PDB file of N, CA and C in Angstrom:
ATOM      1  N   MET A   1     106.755 -28.202 116.202  1.00 91.00           N
ATOM      2  CA  MET A   1     107.788 -27.215 115.942  1.00 91.00           C
ATOM      3  C   MET A   1     107.157 -25.821 115.977  1.00 91.00           C
ATOM      4  N   ALA A   2     107.824 -24.888 116.609  1.00 94.00           N
ATOM      5  CA  ALA A   2     107.324 -23.513 116.720  1.00 94.00           C
ATOM      6  C   ALA A   2     107.779 -22.682 115.527  1.00 94.00           C
ATOM      7  N   THR A   3     106.988 -21.669 115.221  1.00 94.00           N
ATOM      8  CA  THR A   3     107.365 -20.723 114.167  1.00 94.00           C
ATOM      9  C   THR A   3     107.405 -19.320 114.756  1.00 94.00           C
ATOM     10  N   SER A   4     108.249 -18.488 114.199  1.00 95.00           N
ATOM     11  CA  SER A   4     108.409 -17.116 114.637  1.00 95.00           C
ATOM     12  C   SER A   4     108.077 -16.193 113.470  1.00 95.00           C
ATOM     13  N   THR A   5     107.233 -15.187 113.728  1.00 95.00           N
ATOM     14  CA  THR A   5     106.832 -14.241 112.696  1.00 95.00           C
ATOM     15  C   THR A   5     107.201 -12.831 113.123  1.00 95.00           C
ATOM     16  N   LEU A   6     108.023 -12.163 112.317  1.00 96.00           N
ATOM     17  CA  LEU A   6     108.449 -10.801 112.605  1.00 96.00           C
ATOM     18  C   LEU A   6     107.258  -9.857 112.452  1.00 96.00           C
ATOM     19  N   LYS A   7     106.983  -9.067 113.504  1.00 96.00           N
ATOM     20  CA  LYS A   7     105.842  -8.155 113.496  1.00 96.00           C
ATOM     21  C   LYS A   7     106.252  -6.693 113.395  1.00 96.00           C
ATOM     22  N   LYS A   8     107.395  -6.329 113.998  1.00 95.00           N
ATOM     23  CA  LYS A   8     107.752  -4.914 114.084  1.00 95.00           C
ATOM     24  C   LYS A   8     109.264  -4.761 114.198  1.00 95.00           C
ATOM     25  N   VAL A   9     109.793  -3.709 113.566  1.00 95.00           N
ATOM     26  CA  VAL A   9     111.207  -3.349 113.677  1.00 95.00           C
ATOM     27  C   VAL A   9     111.265  -1.875 114.067  1.00 95.00           C
ATOM     28  N   SER A  10     112.059  -1.566 115.090  1.00 95.00           N
ATOM     29  CA  SER A  10     112.249  -0.170 115.474  1.00 95.00           C
ATOM     30  C   SER A  10     113.729   0.085 115.705  1.00 95.00           C
ATOM     31  N   VAL A  11     114.107   1.362 115.644  1.00 96.00           N
ATOM     32  CA  VAL A  11     115.507   1.744 115.791  1.00 96.00           C
ATOM     33  C   VAL A  11     115.610   2.852 116.834  1.00 96.00           C
ATOM     34  N   SER A  12     116.627   2.755 117.676  1.00 96.00           N
ATOM     35  CA  SER A  12     116.905   3.772 118.679  1.00 96.00           C
ATOM     36  C   SER A  12     118.370   4.168 118.573  1.00 96.00           C
ATOM     37  N   VAL A  13     118.613   5.469 118.627  1.00 97.00           N
ATOM     38  CA  VAL A  13     119.983   5.980 118.627  1.00 97.00           C
ATOM     39  C   VAL A  13     120.351   6.256 120.082  1.00 97.00           C
ATOM     40  N   ARG A  14     121.443   5.666 120.550  1.00 97.00           N
ATOM     41  CA  ARG A  14     121.921   5.899 121.913  1.00 97.00           C
ATOM     42  C   ARG A  14     122.920   7.042 121.856  1.00 97.00           C
ATOM     43  N   LEU A  15     122.647   8.100 122.641  1.00 97.00           N
ATOM     44  CA  LEU A  15     123.478   9.299 122.646  1.00 97.00           C
ATOM     45  C   LEU A  15     124.289   9.379 123.932  1.00 97.00           C
ATOM     46  N   ASP A  16     125.538   9.796 123.819  1.00 96.00           N
ATOM     47  CA  ASP A  16     126.433   9.945 124.970  1.00 96.00           C
ATOM     48  C   ASP A  16     125.937  11.099 125.835  1.00 96.00           C
ATOM     49  N   ASN A  17     125.665  10.793 127.107  1.00 95.00           N
ATOM     50  CA  ASN A  17     125.163  11.806 128.036  1.00 95.00           C
ATOM     51  C   ASN A  17     126.116  11.957 129.227  1.00 95.00           C
ATOM     52  N   GLY A  18     127.420  11.803 128.973  1.00 95.00           N
ATOM     53  CA  GLY A  18     128.415  11.962 130.035  1.00 95.00           C
ATOM     54  C   GLY A  18     128.756  10.650 130.707  1.00 95.00           C
ATOM     55  N   THR A  19     129.337  10.754 131.891  1.00 94.00           N
ATOM     56  CA  THR A  19     129.737   9.568 132.648  1.00 94.00           C
ATOM     57  C   THR A  19     129.227   9.665 134.078  1.00 94.00           C
ATOM     58  N   ASP A  20     129.107   8.491 134.719  1.00 95.00           N
ATOM     59  CA  ASP A  20     128.696   8.475 136.123  1.00 95.00           C
ATOM     60  C   ASP A  20     129.929   8.567 137.018  1.00 95.00           C
ATOM     61  N   ALA A  21     129.747   8.460 138.313  1.00 96.00           N
ATOM     62  CA  ALA A  21     130.838   8.604 139.275  1.00 96.00           C
ATOM     63  C   ALA A  21     131.921   7.541 139.102  1.00 96.00           C
ATOM     64  N   ASP A  22     131.560   6.398 138.535  1.00 96.00           N
ATOM     65  CA  ASP A  22     132.519   5.315 138.317  1.00 96.00           C
ATOM     66  C   ASP A  22     133.197   5.395 136.955  1.00 96.00           C
ATOM     67  N   GLY A  23     132.856   6.386 136.162  1.00 94.00           N
ATOM     68  CA  GLY A  23     133.458   6.551 134.840  1.00 94.00           C
ATOM     69  C   GLY A  23     132.757   5.800 133.731  1.00 94.00           C
ATOM     70  N   ASN A  24     131.589   5.224 134.017  1.00 94.00           N
ATOM     71  CA  ASN A  24     130.813   4.503 133.000  1.00 94.00           C
ATOM     72  C   ASN A  24     130.012   5.491 132.161  1.00 94.00           C
ATOM     73  N   THR A  25     129.940   5.234 130.879  1.00 93.00           N
ATOM     74  CA  THR A  25     129.188   6.104 129.980  1.00 93.00           C
ATOM     75  C   THR A  25     127.696   6.016 130.268  1.00 93.00           C
ATOM     76  N   ILE A  26     127.058   7.167 130.339  1.00 96.00           N
ATOM     77  CA  ILE A  26     125.601   7.255 130.483  1.00 96.00           C
ATOM     78  C   ILE A  26     125.050   7.602 129.104  1.00 96.00           C
ATOM     79  N   THR A  27     124.022   6.888 128.681  1.00 96.00           N
ATOM     80  CA  THR A  27     123.423   7.184 127.382  1.00 96.00           C
ATOM     81  C   THR A  27     121.938   7.499 127.549  1.00 96.00           C
ATOM     82  N   VAL A  28     121.424   8.233 126.582  1.00 96.00           N
ATOM     83  CA  VAL A  28     119.993   8.493 126.483  1.00 96.00           C
ATOM     84  C   VAL A  28     119.551   8.031 125.101  1.00 96.00           C
ATOM     85  N   GLY A  29     118.295   7.630 125.004  1.00 95.00           N
ATOM     86  CA  GLY A  29     117.793   7.109 123.742  1.00 95.00           C
ATOM     87  C   GLY A  29     117.020   8.131 122.939  1.00 95.00           C
ATOM     88  N   LEU A  30     117.188   8.056 121.643  1.00 96.00           N
ATOM     89  CA  LEU A  30     116.413   8.853 120.697  1.00 96.00           C
ATOM     90  C   LEU A  30     115.776   7.862 119.727  1.00 96.00           C
ATOM     91  N   GLY A  31     114.493   7.638 119.882  1.00 95.00           N
ATOM     92  CA  GLY A  31     113.804   6.663 119.043  1.00 95.00           C
ATOM     93  C   GLY A  31     113.530   7.196 117.651  1.00 95.00           C
ATOM     94  N   LEU A  32     113.836   6.383 116.658  1.00 92.00           N
ATOM     95  CA  LEU A  32     113.506   6.731 115.277  1.00 92.00           C
ATOM     96  C   LEU A  32     112.174   6.121 114.876  1.00 92.00           C
ATOM     97  N   GLY A  33     111.557   5.402 115.785  1.00 82.00           N
ATOM     98  CA  GLY A  33     110.232   4.849 115.533  1.00 82.00           C
ATOM     99  C   GLY A  33     110.259   3.530 114.779  1.00 82.00           C
ATOM    100  N   SER A  34     109.069   3.086 114.424  1.00 82.00           N
ATOM    101  CA  SER A  34     108.932   1.825 113.696  1.00 82.00           C
ATOM    102  C   SER A  34     109.360   2.000 112.249  1.00 82.00           C
ATOM    103  N   ILE A  35     109.968   0.953 111.735  1.00 92.00           N
ATOM    104  CA  ILE A  35     110.441   0.950 110.355  1.00 92.00           C
ATOM    105  C   ILE A  35     109.789  -0.241 109.659  1.00 92.00           C
ATOM    106  N   ASN A  36     109.459  -0.095 108.402  1.00 94.00           N
ATOM    107  CA  ASN A  36     108.839  -1.186 107.654  1.00 94.00           C
ATOM    108  C   ASN A  36     109.680  -2.449 107.783  1.00 94.00           C
ATOM    109  N   LYS A  37     109.099  -3.472 108.379  1.00 94.00           N
ATOM    110  CA  LYS A  37     109.839  -4.717 108.640  1.00 94.00           C
ATOM    111  C   LYS A  37     110.254  -5.431 107.356  1.00 94.00           C
ATOM    112  N   ASP A  38     109.533  -5.205 106.284  1.00 94.00           N
ATOM    113  CA  ASP A  38     109.828  -5.898 105.032  1.00 94.00           C
ATOM    114  C   ASP A  38     110.924  -5.215 104.217  1.00 94.00           C
ATOM    115  N   THR A  39     111.161  -3.939 104.479  1.00 95.00           N
ATOM    116  CA  THR A  39     112.149  -3.203 103.690  1.00 95.00           C
ATOM    117  C   THR A  39     113.286  -2.641 104.544  1.00 95.00           C
ATOM    118  N   PHE A  40     113.412  -3.109 105.804  1.00 95.00           N
ATOM    119  CA  PHE A  40     114.466  -2.610 106.684  1.00 95.00           C
ATOM    120  C   PHE A  40     115.829  -2.776 106.017  1.00 95.00           C
ATOM    121  N   ASN A  41     116.653  -1.718 106.121  1.00 96.00           N
ATOM    122  CA  ASN A  41     117.993  -1.753 105.543  1.00 96.00           C
ATOM    123  C   ASN A  41     118.926  -1.025 106.507  1.00 96.00           C
ATOM    124  N   ALA A  42     119.860  -1.771 107.102  1.00 96.00           N
ATOM    125  CA  ALA A  42     120.770  -1.204 108.110  1.00 96.00           C
ATOM    126  C   ALA A  42     121.621  -0.076 107.538  1.00 96.00           C
ATOM    127  N   ASP A  43     122.049  -0.195 106.296  1.00 97.00           N
ATOM    128  CA  ASP A  43     122.859   0.860 105.685  1.00 97.00           C
ATOM    129  C   ASP A  43     122.077   2.169 105.590  1.00 97.00           C
ATOM    130  N   LYS A  44     120.804   2.071 105.252  1.00 96.00           N
ATOM    131  CA  LYS A  44     119.975   3.274 105.153  1.00 96.00           C
ATOM    132  C   LYS A  44     119.739   3.896 106.520  1.00 96.00           C
ATOM    133  N   VAL A  45     119.563   3.069 107.546  1.00 96.00           N
ATOM    134  CA  VAL A  45     119.394   3.585 108.907  1.00 96.00           C
ATOM    135  C   VAL A  45     120.635   4.367 109.320  1.00 96.00           C
ATOM    136  N   LEU A  46     121.821   3.808 109.067  1.00 97.00           N
ATOM    137  CA  LEU A  46     123.053   4.506 109.424  1.00 97.00           C
ATOM    138  C   LEU A  46     123.226   5.788 108.614  1.00 97.00           C
ATOM    139  N   ALA A  47     122.751   5.807 107.383  1.00 97.00           N
ATOM    140  CA  ALA A  47     122.811   7.027 106.575  1.00 97.00           C
ATOM    141  C   ALA A  47     121.911   8.104 107.182  1.00 97.00           C
ATOM    142  N   ILE A  48     120.740   7.722 107.644  1.00 95.00           N
ATOM    143  CA  ILE A  48     119.829   8.666 108.288  1.00 95.00           C
ATOM    144  C   ILE A  48     120.455   9.216 109.568  1.00 95.00           C
ATOM    145  N   VAL A  49     121.036   8.330 110.370  1.00 96.00           N
ATOM    146  CA  VAL A  49     121.697   8.759 111.606  1.00 96.00           C
ATOM    147  C   VAL A  49     122.847   9.710 111.287  1.00 96.00           C
ATOM    148  N   GLY A  50     123.584   9.422 110.237  1.00 96.00           N
ATOM    149  CA  GLY A  50     124.692  10.294 109.835  1.00 96.00           C
ATOM    150  C   GLY A  50     124.230  11.692 109.452  1.00 96.00           C
ATOM    151  N   VAL A  51     123.060  11.783 108.817  1.00 96.00           N
ATOM    152  CA  VAL A  51     122.513  13.086 108.436  1.00 96.00           C
ATOM    153  C   VAL A  51     121.998  13.827 109.674  1.00 96.00           C
ATOM    154  N   LEU A  52     121.429  13.098 110.609  1.00 95.00           N
ATOM    155  CA  LEU A  52     120.897  13.714 111.822  1.00 95.00           C
ATOM    156  C   LEU A  52     121.978  14.152 112.809  1.00 95.00           C
ATOM    157  N   GLU A  53     123.082  13.447 112.830  1.00 94.00           N
ATOM    158  CA  GLU A  53     124.105  13.656 113.861  1.00 94.00           C
ATOM    159  C   GLU A  53     124.551  15.115 114.029  1.00 94.00           C
ATOM    160  N   PRO A  54     124.791  15.864 112.949  1.00 94.00           N
ATOM    161  CA  PRO A  54     125.201  17.264 113.145  1.00 94.00           C
ATOM    162  C   PRO A  54     124.123  18.130 113.807  1.00 94.00           C
ATOM    163  N   CYS A  55     122.881  17.690 113.777  1.00 95.00           N
ATOM    164  CA  CYS A  55     121.778  18.452 114.371  1.00 95.00           C
ATOM    165  C   CYS A  55     121.585  18.145 115.852  1.00 95.00           C
ATOM    166  N   LEU A  56     122.260  17.134 116.356  1.00 93.00           N
ATOM    167  CA  LEU A  56     122.082  16.697 117.740  1.00 93.00           C
ATOM    168  C   LEU A  56     123.071  17.393 118.666  1.00 93.00           C
ATOM    169  N   ASN A  57     122.654  17.616 119.906  1.00 94.00           N
ATOM    170  CA  ASN A  57     123.520  18.237 120.903  1.00 94.00           C
ATOM    171  C   ASN A  57     124.463  17.234 121.563  1.00 94.00           C
ATOM    172  N   LYS A  58     124.236  15.959 121.331  1.00 95.00           N
ATOM    173  CA  LYS A  58     125.041  14.902 121.942  1.00 95.00           C
ATOM    174  C   LYS A  58     125.657  14.026 120.852  1.00 95.00           C
ATOM    175  N   THR A  59     126.731  13.328 121.210  1.00 95.00           N
ATOM    176  CA  THR A  59     127.428  12.449 120.281  1.00 95.00           C
ATOM    177  C   THR A  59     126.735  11.089 120.219  1.00 95.00           C
ATOM    178  N   VAL A  60     126.640  10.525 119.018  1.00 97.00           N
ATOM    179  CA  VAL A  60     126.054   9.193 118.855  1.00 97.00           C
ATOM    180  C   VAL A  60     127.001   8.155 119.452  1.00 97.00           C
ATOM    181  N   ASP A  61     126.472   7.348 120.370  1.00 96.00           N
ATOM    182  CA  ASP A  61     127.238   6.273 121.002  1.00 96.00           C
ATOM    183  C   ASP A  61     127.023   4.966 120.249  1.00 96.00           C
ATOM    184  N   SER A  62     125.768   4.670 119.910  1.00 97.00           N
ATOM    185  CA  SER A  62     125.455   3.436 119.193  1.00 97.00           C
ATOM    186  C   SER A  62     124.065   3.545 118.562  1.00 97.00           C
ATOM    187  N   VAL A  63     123.766   2.605 117.697  1.00 97.00           N
ATOM    188  CA  VAL A  63     122.450   2.517 117.068  1.00 97.00           C
ATOM    189  C   VAL A  63     121.931   1.112 117.347  1.00 97.00           C
ATOM    190  N   GLU A  64     120.708   1.023 117.881  1.00 96.00           N
ATOM    191  CA  GLU A  64     120.141  -0.273 118.260  1.00 96.00           C
ATOM    192  C   GLU A  64     118.886  -0.578 117.455  1.00 96.00           C
ATOM    193  N   LYS A  65     118.796  -1.807 117.024  1.00 96.00           N
ATOM    194  CA  LYS A  65     117.619  -2.300 116.301  1.00 96.00           C
ATOM    195  C   LYS A  65     116.871  -3.255 117.224  1.00 96.00           C
ATOM    196  N   THR A  66     115.553  -3.060 117.327  1.00 95.00           N
ATOM    197  CA  THR A  66     114.719  -3.946 118.136  1.00 95.00           C
ATOM    198  C   THR A  66     113.704  -4.614 117.222  1.00 95.00           C
ATOM    199  N   GLU A  67     113.600  -5.929 117.347  1.00 95.00           N
ATOM    200  CA  GLU A  67     112.625  -6.687 116.569  1.00 95.00           C
ATOM    201  C   GLU A  67     111.612  -7.312 117.517  1.00 95.00           C
ATOM    202  N   VAL A  68     110.335  -7.254 117.129  1.00 95.00           N
ATOM    203  CA  VAL A  68     109.275  -7.887 117.883  1.00 95.00           C
ATOM    204  C   VAL A  68     108.680  -8.973 117.007  1.00 95.00           C
ATOM    205  N   SER A  69     108.626 -10.176 117.548  1.00 96.00           N
ATOM    206  CA  SER A  69     108.087 -11.312 116.810  1.00 96.00           C
ATOM    207  C   SER A  69     107.052 -12.040 117.657  1.00 96.00           C
ATOM    208  N   THR A  70     106.161 -12.738 116.986  1.00 97.00           N
ATOM    209  CA  THR A  70     105.255 -13.628 117.693  1.00 97.00           C
ATOM    210  C   THR A  70     105.727 -15.059 117.448  1.00 97.00           C
ATOM    211  N   ILE A  71     105.571 -15.873 118.473  1.00 97.00           N
ATOM    212  CA  ILE A  71     105.960 -17.278 118.380  1.00 97.00           C
ATOM    213  C   ILE A  71     104.694 -18.115 118.559  1.00 97.00           C
ATOM    214  N   THR A  72     104.472 -19.003 117.630  1.00 96.00           N
ATOM    215  CA  THR A  72     103.288 -19.857 117.687  1.00 96.00           C
ATOM    216  C   THR A  72     103.690 -21.305 117.463  1.00 96.00           C
ATOM    217  N   ALA A  73     102.862 -22.186 117.981  1.00 93.00           N
ATOM    218  CA  ALA A  73     103.080 -23.613 117.770  1.00 93.00           C
ATOM    219  C   ALA A  73     102.586 -23.990 116.381  1.00 93.00           C
ATOM    220  N   ALA A  74     103.343 -24.834 115.718  1.00 79.00           N
ATOM    221  CA  ALA A  74     102.956 -25.258 114.361  1.00 79.00           C
ATOM    222  C   ALA A  74     101.943 -26.368 114.422  1.00 79.00           C
TER     223      ALA A  74
END
């Protein structure tokens, strides 16, 4: 049986950067960097994004969490 161990958590804010010729939304990423994997809290991340949003030139489209894990055989 394999085991998975969480190594890293990072967050990226996707910002609206207009639309392409087909009308699809174009986004750009703003990385918030690595976050302590043991104390990650989605509510706190959204609170930080909410405080930052008025300082940004673009509208927040979404917030993405990325997890990196290692998988090993037991």
